[in-house]
Coordinates of C-alpha atoms and ligand atoms in Angstrom, one line a residue:
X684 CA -70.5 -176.8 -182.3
X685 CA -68.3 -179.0 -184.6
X686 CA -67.7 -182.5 -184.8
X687 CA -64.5 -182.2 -182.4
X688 CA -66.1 -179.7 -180.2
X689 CA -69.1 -182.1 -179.9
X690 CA -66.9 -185.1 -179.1
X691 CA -64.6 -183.6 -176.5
X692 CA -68.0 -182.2 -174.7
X693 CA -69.1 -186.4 -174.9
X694 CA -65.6 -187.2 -173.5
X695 CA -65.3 -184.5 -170.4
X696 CA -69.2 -186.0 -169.5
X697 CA -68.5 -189.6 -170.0
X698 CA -65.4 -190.1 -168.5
X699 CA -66.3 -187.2 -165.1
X700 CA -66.8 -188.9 -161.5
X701 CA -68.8 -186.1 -160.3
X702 CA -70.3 -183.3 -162.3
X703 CA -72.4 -180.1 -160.9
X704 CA -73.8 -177.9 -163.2
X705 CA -74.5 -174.3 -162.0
X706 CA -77.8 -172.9 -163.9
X707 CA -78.4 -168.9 -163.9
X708 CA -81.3 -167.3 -166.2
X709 CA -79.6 -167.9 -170.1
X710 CA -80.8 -171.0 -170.0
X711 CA -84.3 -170.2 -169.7
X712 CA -83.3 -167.5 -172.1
X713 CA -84.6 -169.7 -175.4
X714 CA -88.2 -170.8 -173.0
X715 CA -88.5 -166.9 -173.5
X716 CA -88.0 -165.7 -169.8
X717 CA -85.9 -162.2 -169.7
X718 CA -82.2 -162.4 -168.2
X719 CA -81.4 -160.4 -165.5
X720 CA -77.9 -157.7 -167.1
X721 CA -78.6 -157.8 -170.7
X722 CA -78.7 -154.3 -172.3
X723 CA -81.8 -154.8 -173.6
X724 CA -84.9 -156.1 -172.2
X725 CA -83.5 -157.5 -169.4
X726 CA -85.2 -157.4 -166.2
X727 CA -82.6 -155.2 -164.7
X728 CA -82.8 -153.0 -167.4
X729 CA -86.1 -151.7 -167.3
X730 CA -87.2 -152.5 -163.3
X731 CA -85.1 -151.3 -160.3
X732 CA -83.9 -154.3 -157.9
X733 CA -83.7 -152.1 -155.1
X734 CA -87.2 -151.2 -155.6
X735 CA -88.6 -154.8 -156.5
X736 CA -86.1 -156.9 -155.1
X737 CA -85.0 -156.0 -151.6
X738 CA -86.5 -156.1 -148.3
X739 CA -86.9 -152.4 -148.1
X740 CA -88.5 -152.4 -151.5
X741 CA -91.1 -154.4 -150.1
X742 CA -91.3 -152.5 -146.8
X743 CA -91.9 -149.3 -148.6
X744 CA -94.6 -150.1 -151.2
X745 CA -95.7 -153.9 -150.9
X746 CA -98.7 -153.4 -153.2
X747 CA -96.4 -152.6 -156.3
X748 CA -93.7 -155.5 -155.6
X749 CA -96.5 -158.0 -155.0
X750 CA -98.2 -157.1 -158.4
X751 CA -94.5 -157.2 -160.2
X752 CA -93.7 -160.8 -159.1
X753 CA -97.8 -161.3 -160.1
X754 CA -96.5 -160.1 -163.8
X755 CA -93.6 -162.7 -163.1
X756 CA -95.4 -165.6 -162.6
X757 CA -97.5 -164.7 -165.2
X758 CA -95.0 -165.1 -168.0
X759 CA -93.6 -168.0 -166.4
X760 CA -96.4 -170.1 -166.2
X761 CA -97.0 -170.0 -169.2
X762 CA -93.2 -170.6 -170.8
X763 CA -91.9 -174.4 -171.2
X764 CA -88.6 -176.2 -170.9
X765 CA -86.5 -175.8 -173.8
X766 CA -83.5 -178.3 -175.1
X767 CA -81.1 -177.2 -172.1
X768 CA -83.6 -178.0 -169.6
X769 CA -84.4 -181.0 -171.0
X770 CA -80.6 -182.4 -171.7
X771 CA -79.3 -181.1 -167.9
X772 CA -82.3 -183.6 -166.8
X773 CA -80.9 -186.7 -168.6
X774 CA -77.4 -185.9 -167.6
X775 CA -78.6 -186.0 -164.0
X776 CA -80.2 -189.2 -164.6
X777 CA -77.6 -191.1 -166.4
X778 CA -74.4 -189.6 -164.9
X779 CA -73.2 -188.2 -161.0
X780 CA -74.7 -185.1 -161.9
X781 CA -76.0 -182.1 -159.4
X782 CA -78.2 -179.4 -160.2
X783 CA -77.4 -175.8 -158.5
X784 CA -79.7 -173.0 -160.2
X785 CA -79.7 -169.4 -159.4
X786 CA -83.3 -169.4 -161.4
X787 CA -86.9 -169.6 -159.5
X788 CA -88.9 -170.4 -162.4
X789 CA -89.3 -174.2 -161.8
X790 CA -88.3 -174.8 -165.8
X791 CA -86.1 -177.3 -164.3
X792 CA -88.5 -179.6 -162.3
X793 CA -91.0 -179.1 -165.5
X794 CA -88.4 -180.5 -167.3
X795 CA -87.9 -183.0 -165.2
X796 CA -85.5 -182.7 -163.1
X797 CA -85.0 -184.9 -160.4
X798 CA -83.2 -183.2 -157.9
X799 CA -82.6 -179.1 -158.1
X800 CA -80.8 -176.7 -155.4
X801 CA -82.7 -173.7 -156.2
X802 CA -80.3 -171.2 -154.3
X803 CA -82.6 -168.2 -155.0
X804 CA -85.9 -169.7 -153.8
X805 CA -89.2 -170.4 -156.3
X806 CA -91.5 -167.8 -158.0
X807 CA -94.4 -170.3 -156.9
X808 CA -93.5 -170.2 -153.4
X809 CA -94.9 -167.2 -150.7
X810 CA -94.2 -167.1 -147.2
X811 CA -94.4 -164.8 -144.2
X812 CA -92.6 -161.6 -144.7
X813 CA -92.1 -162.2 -140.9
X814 CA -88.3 -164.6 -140.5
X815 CA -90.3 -165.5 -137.6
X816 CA -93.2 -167.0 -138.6
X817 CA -92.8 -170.1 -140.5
X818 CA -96.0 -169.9 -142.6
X819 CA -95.4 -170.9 -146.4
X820 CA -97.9 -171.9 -149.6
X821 CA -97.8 -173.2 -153.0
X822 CA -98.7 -169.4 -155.2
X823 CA -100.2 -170.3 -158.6
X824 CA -102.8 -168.0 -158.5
X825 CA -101.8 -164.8 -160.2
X826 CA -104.4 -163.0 -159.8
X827 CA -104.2 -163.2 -156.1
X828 CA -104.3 -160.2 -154.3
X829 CA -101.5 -159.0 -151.6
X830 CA -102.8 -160.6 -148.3
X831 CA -101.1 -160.7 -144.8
X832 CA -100.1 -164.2 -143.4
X833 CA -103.0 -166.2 -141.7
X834 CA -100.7 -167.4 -139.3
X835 CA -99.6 -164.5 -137.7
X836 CA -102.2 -161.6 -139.1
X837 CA -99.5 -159.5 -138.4
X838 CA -96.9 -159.4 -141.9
X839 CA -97.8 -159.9 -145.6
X840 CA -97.1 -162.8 -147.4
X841 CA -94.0 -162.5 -150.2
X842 CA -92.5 -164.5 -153.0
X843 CA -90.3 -167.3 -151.6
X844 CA -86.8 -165.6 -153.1
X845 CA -83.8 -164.7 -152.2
X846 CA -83.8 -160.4 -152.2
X847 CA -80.9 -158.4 -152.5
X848 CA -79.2 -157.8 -149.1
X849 CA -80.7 -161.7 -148.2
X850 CA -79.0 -164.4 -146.9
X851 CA -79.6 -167.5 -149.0
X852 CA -80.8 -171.1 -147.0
X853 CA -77.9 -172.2 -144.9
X854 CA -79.2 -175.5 -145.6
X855 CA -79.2 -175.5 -149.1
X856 CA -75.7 -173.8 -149.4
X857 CA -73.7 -176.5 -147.2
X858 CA -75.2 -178.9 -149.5
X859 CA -74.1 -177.1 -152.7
X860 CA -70.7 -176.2 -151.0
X861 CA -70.2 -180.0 -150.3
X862 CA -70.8 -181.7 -153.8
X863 CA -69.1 -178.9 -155.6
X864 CA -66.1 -179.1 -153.3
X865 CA -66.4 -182.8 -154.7
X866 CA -67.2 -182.8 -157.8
X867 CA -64.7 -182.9 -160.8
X868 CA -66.2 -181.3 -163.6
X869 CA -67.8 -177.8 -162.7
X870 CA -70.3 -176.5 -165.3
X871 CA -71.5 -173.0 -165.4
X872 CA -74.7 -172.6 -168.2
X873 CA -76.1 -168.5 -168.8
X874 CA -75.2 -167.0 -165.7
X875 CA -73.3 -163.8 -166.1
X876 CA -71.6 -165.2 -163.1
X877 CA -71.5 -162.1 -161.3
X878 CA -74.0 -162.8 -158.1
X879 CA -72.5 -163.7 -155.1
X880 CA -72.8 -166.2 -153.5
X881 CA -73.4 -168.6 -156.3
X882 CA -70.4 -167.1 -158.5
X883 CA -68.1 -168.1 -156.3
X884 CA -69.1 -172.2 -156.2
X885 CA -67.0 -171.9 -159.8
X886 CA -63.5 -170.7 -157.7
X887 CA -64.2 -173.7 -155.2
X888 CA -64.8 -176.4 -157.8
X889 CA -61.4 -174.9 -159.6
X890 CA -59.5 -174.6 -156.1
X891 CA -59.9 -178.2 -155.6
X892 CA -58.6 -179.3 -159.1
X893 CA -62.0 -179.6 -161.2
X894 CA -62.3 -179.0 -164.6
X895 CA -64.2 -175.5 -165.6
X896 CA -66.6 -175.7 -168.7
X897 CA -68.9 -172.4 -169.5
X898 CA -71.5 -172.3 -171.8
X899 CA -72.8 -168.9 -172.5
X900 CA -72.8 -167.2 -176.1
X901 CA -70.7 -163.7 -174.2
X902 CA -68.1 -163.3 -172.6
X903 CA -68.8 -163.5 -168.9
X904 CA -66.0 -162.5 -165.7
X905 CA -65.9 -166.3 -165.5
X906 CA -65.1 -166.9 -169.2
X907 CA -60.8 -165.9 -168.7
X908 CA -60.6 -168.4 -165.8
X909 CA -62.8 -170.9 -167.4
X910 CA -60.3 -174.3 -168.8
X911 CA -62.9 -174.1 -171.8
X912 CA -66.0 -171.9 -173.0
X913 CA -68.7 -172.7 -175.4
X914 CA -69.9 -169.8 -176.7
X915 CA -73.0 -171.0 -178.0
X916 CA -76.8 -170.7 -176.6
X917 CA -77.7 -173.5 -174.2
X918 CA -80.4 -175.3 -176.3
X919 CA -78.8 -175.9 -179.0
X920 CA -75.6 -177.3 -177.3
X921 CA -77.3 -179.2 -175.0
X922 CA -79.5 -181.1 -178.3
X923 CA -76.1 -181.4 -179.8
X924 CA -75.0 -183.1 -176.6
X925 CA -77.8 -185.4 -176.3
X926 CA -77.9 -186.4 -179.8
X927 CA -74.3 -187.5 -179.7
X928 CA -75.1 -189.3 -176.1
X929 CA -77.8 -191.1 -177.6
X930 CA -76.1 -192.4 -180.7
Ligands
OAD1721 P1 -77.8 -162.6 -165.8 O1 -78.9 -161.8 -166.5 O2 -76.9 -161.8 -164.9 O3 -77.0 -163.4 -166.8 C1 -77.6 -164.1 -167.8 C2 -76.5 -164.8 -168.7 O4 -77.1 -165.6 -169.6 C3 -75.7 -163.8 -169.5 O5 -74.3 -164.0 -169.2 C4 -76.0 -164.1 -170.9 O6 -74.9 -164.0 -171.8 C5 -76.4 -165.5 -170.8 N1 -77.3 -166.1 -171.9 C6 -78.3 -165.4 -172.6 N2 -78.9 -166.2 -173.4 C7 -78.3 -167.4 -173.3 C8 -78.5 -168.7 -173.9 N3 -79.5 -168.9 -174.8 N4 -77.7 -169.7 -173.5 C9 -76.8 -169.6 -172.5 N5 -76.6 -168.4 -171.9 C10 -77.3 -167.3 -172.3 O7 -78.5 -163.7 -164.9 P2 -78.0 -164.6 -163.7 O8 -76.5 -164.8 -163.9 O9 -78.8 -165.8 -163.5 O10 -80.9 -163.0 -158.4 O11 -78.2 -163.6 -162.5 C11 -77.9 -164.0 -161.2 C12 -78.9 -163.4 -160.3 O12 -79.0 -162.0 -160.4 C13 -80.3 -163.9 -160.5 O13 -80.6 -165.2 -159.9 C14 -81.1 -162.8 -159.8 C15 -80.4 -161.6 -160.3 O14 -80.5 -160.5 -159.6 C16 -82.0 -162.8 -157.6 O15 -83.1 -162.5 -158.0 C17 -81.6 -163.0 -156.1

C-alpha cells in the first residue's frame, strides 16, 4: 500500500460509527491454513465437499470424514495468528468493530479476539450427529477415535461446523444480520465471497448506505460492487494499518 492508500484506510476506520468486518479463510492464508477455491492446493481442490462436508458424506462413510477433520485439526493446531489476525483484534478493541468469520479455526480468539461470530461453527468443537440430542465437547485430541455420543449411545459425535446443505445458528445470524444492518463501514477480508449465507451480509450493509472495503489480493464476485478494494494479502495491510494507527 502507499502513503495515500495507507492514509485514506486510517481515515475510513477513524472517522466510522460502526464497522463489521466479515473474515473468510485468506486471512488465515499467511498462518498457512489452505483456502477453500484456489486452483491449487486448496481444500476444494483436492477433497470432495460432498464427500467430507455434507450430512450425507458423513452418513455414508463416518470413519473417513472423522479422520479428515482429524488431519484438520492437526494442521491447525499447530498454525498461529498472523498480522491480520492480530490487527482485526485491536480494531475491535479500540473502535465499534464486530467480528463475523466464515473460518472454524479459532486463529481469531488466539489472537485475541474479544468477541467473534463464527458463522461456520469451530474445528475444536464435536457434538451429537443427532439435532436432537444436545450433547457437545471441547475436541483437542486428534488422535481421538470416531466414538458415538455418551448421551444418547445412539449417533456419532461430529465436528461442530456448518455442512453443506446446513442451516447455520439462527441465533448467531439475527445477531450478524442486526449489527451489519447497522454498521456503516462493511469490511470483507479473503473470502471469495461466494458462500451463502455470509456473502450476502455485504449486499445488506450496502443496501443500507455503508461503505464497502475488500481486501483480497484477486478479484472476487464482490470486488465490482465493492466502493474500494485493496488488492493486497491481509497481513501485510493490516501491519501497515496498525503501524499508521499507532503512530
Ligand atoms: P475461499 O477459499 O472460497 O476464498 C478464499 C479467498 O481468500 C480467495 O478469494 C483468495 O483470493 C483470498 N486470499 C488468499 N490469500 C489471501 C491473503 N493472504 N489475504 C487476503 N485474502 C486472501 O474461502 P471462503 O470465502 O472462506 O464453508 O469460503 C467460504 C466457505 O466455503 C468456507 O467457510 C467453507 C467453504 O466451503 C464451510 O465449510 C461451511
Amino acid at each position: 500500500m502507499n502513503k495515500r492508500e495507507i492514509n485514506q484506510l486510517v481515515d475510513w476506520i477513524t472517522t466510522a460509527q460502526r464497522i463489521v468486518i466479515m473474515t473468510g479463510a485468506g486471512v488465515s492464508a499467511e498462518s498457512g491454513i489452505a483456502t477453500f477455491r484456489e486452483a491449487k492446493d486448496s481444500l476444494w481442490a483436492k477433497f470432495n465437499p460432498q464427500q467430507l462436508a455434507s450430512p450425507e458424506g458423513f452418513a455414508n462413510d463416518p470413519e473417513t470424514v472423522w479422520q479428515w477433520y482429524q488431519w484438520r485439526r492437526q494442521q491447525v493446531l499447530s498454525a498461529s495468528p498472523n498480522p491480520a489476525h492480530g490487527g482485526i483484534a485491536k480494531l475491535q478493541l479500540k473502535f465499534d468493530a464486530s467480528l463475523v468469520t466464515q473460518n472454524v479455526d479459532g486463529l481469531h480468539q488466539k489472537a485475541g479476539s474479544p468477541e467473534v461470530f463464527e458463522l461456520h461453527g469451530n474445528l475444536f468443537r464435536d457434538r451429537c450427529n443427532n439435532s436432537v440430542c444436545s450433547y457437545q465437547r471441547d475436541s483437542i485430541d486428534v488422535s481421538a477415535p470416531l466414538t458415538l455420543c455418551p448421551q444418547c449411545e445412539s449417533s456419532y459425535l461430529r465436528p461442530s461446523v456448518v455442512w453443506f446443505g446446513e442451516s447455520l445458528s439462527a441465533h448467531v445470524l439475527d445477531q450478524v444480520t442486526e449489527k451489519t444492518a447497522r454498521c456503516d463501514l462493511f469490511i470483507s477480508v479473503g473470502t471469495s465471497a461466494e458462500v451463502y449465507p455470509a456473502a450476502g451480509f455485504a449486499d445488506l450493509a450496502q443496501s443500507n448506505s455503508a461503505r464497502i472495503l475488500e481486501i483480497n489480493p484477486n478479484v472476487t464476485v464482490l470486488s465490482t460492487r465493492a466502493d474500494w478494494v485493496i488488492a493486497e494479502p491481509a497481513g501485510k495491510v493490516f501491519q501497515s494499518l496498525m503501524e499508521a494507527l499507532e503512530k
